[in-house]
CSV table of N, CA and C in Angstrom, one decimal:
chain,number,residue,atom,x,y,z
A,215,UNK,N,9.3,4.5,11.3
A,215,UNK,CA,9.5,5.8,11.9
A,215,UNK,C,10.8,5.7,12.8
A,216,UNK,N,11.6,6.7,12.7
A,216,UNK,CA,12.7,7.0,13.8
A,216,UNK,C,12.4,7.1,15.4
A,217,UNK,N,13.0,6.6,16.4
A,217,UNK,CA,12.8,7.3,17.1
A,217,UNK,C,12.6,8.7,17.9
A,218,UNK,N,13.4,9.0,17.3
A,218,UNK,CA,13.0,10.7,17.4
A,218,UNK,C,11.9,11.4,17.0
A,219,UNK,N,11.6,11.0,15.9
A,219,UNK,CA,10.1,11.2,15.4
A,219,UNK,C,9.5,11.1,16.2
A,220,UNK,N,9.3,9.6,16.7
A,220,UNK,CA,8.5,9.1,17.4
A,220,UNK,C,8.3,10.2,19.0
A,221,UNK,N,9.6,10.6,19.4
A,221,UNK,CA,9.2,11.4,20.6
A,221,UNK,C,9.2,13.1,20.3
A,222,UNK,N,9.6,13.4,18.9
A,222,UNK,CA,8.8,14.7,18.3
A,222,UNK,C,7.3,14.7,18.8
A,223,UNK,N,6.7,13.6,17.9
A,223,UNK,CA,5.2,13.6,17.7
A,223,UNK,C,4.6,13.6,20.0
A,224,UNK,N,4.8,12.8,20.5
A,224,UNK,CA,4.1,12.5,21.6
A,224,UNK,C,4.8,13.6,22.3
A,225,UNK,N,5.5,14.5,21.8
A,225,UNK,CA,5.7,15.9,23.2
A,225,UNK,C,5.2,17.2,22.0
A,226,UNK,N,4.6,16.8,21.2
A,226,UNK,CA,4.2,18.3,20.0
A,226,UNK,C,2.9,18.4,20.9
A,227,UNK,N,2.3,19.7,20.6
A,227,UNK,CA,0.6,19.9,20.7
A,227,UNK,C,-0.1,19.9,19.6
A,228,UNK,N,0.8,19.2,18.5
A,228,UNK,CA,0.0,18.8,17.0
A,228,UNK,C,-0.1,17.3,17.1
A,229,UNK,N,-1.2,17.2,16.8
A,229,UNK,CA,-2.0,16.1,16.4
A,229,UNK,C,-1.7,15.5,14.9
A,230,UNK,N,-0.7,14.4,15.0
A,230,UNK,CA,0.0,14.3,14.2
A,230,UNK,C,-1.0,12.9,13.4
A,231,UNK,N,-1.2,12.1,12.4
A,231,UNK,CA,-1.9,11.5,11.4
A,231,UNK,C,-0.7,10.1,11.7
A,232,UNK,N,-0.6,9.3,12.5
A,232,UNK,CA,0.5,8.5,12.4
A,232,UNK,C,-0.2,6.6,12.0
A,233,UNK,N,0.2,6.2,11.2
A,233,UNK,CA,-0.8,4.8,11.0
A,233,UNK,C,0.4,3.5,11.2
A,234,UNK,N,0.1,2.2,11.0
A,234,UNK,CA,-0.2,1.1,10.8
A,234,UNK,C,-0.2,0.4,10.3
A,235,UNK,N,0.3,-0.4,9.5
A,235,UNK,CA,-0.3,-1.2,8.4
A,235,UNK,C,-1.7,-0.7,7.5
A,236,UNK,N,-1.2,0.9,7.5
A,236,UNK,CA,-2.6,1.3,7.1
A,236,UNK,C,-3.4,2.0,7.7
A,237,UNK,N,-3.7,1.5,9.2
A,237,UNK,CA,-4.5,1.8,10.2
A,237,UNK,C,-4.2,2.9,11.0
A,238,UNK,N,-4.9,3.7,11.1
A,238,UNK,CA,-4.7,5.2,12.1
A,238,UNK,C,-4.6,4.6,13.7
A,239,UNK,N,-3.8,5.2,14.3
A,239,UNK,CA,-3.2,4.8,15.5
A,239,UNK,C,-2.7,6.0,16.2
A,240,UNK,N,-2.8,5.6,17.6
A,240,UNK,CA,-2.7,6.4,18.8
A,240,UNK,C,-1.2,6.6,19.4
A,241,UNK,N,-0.4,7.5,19.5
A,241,UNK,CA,0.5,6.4,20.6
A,241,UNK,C,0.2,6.4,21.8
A,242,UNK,N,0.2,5.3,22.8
A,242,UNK,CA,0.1,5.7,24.3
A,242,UNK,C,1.4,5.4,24.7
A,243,UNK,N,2.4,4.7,24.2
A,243,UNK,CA,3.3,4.7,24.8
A,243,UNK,C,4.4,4.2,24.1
A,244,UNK,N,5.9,4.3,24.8
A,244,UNK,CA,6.6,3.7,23.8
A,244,UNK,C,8.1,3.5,24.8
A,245,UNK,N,8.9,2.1,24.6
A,245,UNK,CA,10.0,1.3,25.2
A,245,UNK,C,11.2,2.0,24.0
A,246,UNK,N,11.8,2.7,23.9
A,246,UNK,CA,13.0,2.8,23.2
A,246,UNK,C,13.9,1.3,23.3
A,247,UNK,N,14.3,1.4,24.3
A,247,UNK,CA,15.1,-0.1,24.5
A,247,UNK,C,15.0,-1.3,23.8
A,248,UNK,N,13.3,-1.3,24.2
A,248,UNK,CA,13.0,-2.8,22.9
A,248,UNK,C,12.4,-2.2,21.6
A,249,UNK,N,12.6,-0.9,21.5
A,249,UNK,CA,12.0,-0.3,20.3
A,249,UNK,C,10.4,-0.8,19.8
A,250,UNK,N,9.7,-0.6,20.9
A,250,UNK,CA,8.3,-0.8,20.9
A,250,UNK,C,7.5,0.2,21.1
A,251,UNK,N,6.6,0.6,20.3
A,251,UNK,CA,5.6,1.2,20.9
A,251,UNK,C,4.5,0.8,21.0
A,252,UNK,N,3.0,1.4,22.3
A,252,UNK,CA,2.3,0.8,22.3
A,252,UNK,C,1.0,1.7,21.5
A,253,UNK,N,0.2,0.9,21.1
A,253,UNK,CA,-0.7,1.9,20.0
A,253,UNK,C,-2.2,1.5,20.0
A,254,UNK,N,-3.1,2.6,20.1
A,254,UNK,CA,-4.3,2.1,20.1
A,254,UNK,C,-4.6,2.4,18.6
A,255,UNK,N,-5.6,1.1,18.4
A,255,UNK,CA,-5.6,1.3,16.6
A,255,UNK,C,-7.4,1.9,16.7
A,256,UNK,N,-6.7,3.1,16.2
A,256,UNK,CA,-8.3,4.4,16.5
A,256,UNK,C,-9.4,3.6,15.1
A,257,UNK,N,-9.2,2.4,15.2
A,257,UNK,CA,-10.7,1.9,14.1
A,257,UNK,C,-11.3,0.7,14.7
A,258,UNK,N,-10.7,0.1,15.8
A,258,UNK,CA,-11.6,-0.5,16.8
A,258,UNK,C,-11.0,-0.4,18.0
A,259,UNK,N,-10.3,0.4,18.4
A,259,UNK,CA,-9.7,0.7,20.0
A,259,UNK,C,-9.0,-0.2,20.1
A,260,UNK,N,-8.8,-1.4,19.7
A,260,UNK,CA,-7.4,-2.3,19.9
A,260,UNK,C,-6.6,-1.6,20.6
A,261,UNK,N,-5.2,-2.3,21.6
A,261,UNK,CA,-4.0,-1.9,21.7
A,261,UNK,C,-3.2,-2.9,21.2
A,262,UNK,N,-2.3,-2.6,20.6
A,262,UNK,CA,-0.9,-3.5,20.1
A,262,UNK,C,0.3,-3.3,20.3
A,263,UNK,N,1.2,-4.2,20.9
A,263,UNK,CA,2.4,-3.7,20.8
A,263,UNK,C,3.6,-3.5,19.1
A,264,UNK,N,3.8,-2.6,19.0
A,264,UNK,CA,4.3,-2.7,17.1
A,264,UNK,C,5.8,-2.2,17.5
A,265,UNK,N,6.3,-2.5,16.4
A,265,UNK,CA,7.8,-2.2,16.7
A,265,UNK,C,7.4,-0.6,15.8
A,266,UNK,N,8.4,-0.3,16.8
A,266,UNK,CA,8.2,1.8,16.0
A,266,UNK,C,8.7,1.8,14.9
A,267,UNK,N,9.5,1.0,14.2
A,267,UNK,CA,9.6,1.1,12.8
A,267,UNK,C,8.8,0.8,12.2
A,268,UNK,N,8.0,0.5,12.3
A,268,UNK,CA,6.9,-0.3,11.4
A,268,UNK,C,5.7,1.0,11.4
A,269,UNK,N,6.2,1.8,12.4
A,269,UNK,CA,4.5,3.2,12.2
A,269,UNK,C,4.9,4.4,11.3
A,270,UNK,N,4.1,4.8,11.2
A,270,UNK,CA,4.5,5.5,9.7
A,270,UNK,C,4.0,7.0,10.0
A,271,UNK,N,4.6,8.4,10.0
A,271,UNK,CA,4.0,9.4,10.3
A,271,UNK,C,3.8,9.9,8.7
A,272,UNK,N,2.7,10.7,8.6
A,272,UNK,CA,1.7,10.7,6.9
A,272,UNK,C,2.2,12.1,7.2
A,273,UNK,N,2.4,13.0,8.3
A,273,UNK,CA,2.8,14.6,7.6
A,273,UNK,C,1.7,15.0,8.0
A,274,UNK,N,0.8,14.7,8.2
A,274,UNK,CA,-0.7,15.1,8.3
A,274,UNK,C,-0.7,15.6,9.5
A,275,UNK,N,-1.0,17.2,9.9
A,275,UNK,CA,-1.8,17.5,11.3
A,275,UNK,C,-3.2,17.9,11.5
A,276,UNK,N,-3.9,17.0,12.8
A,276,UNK,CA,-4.8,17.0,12.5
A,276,UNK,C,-5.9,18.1,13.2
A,277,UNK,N,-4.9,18.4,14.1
A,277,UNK,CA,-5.3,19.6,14.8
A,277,UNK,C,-4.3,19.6,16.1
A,278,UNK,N,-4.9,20.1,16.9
A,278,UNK,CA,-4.2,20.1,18.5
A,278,UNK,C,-4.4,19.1,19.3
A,279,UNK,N,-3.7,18.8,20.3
A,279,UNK,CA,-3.8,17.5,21.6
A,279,UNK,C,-4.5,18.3,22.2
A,280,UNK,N,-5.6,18.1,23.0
A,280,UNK,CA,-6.2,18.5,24.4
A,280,UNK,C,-5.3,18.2,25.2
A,281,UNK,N,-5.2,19.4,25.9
A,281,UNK,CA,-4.0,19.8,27.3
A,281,UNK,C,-2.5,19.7,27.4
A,282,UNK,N,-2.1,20.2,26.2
A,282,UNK,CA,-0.9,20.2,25.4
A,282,UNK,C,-0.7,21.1,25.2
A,283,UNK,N,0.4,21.8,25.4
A,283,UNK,CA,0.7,23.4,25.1
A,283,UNK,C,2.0,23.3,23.5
């Protein structure tokens, strides 16, 4: 994933389908500088740090963010 993407998705009010090596994932946060983001992996709550290239947005929305306009 691009950066930009990457800060599309975490300022949308759509609930965007973003994975992992496969794995559906959260962002909670993310370092542009070191090109890191941090990610809860939503199939056992894990947090990992992944490089943002490596996350993959699927197109997929999944609905809305709670408290997101």
């Amino acid at each position: 994933m691009e950066v930009e993407r990457l800060k599309e998705i975490i300022s949308s009010s759509d609930n965007f389908k973003v994975t992992y090596k496969n794995h559906p994932v959260w962002i909670e946060s993310y370092d542009t500088d070191a090109n890191i983001a941090e990610v809860r992996l939503l199939d056992n709550q894990g947090i990992e740090g992944v490089y943002i290239k490596d996350l993959v947005d699927t197109g997929q929305v999944l609905g809305k963010v709670k408290g997101r306009r």
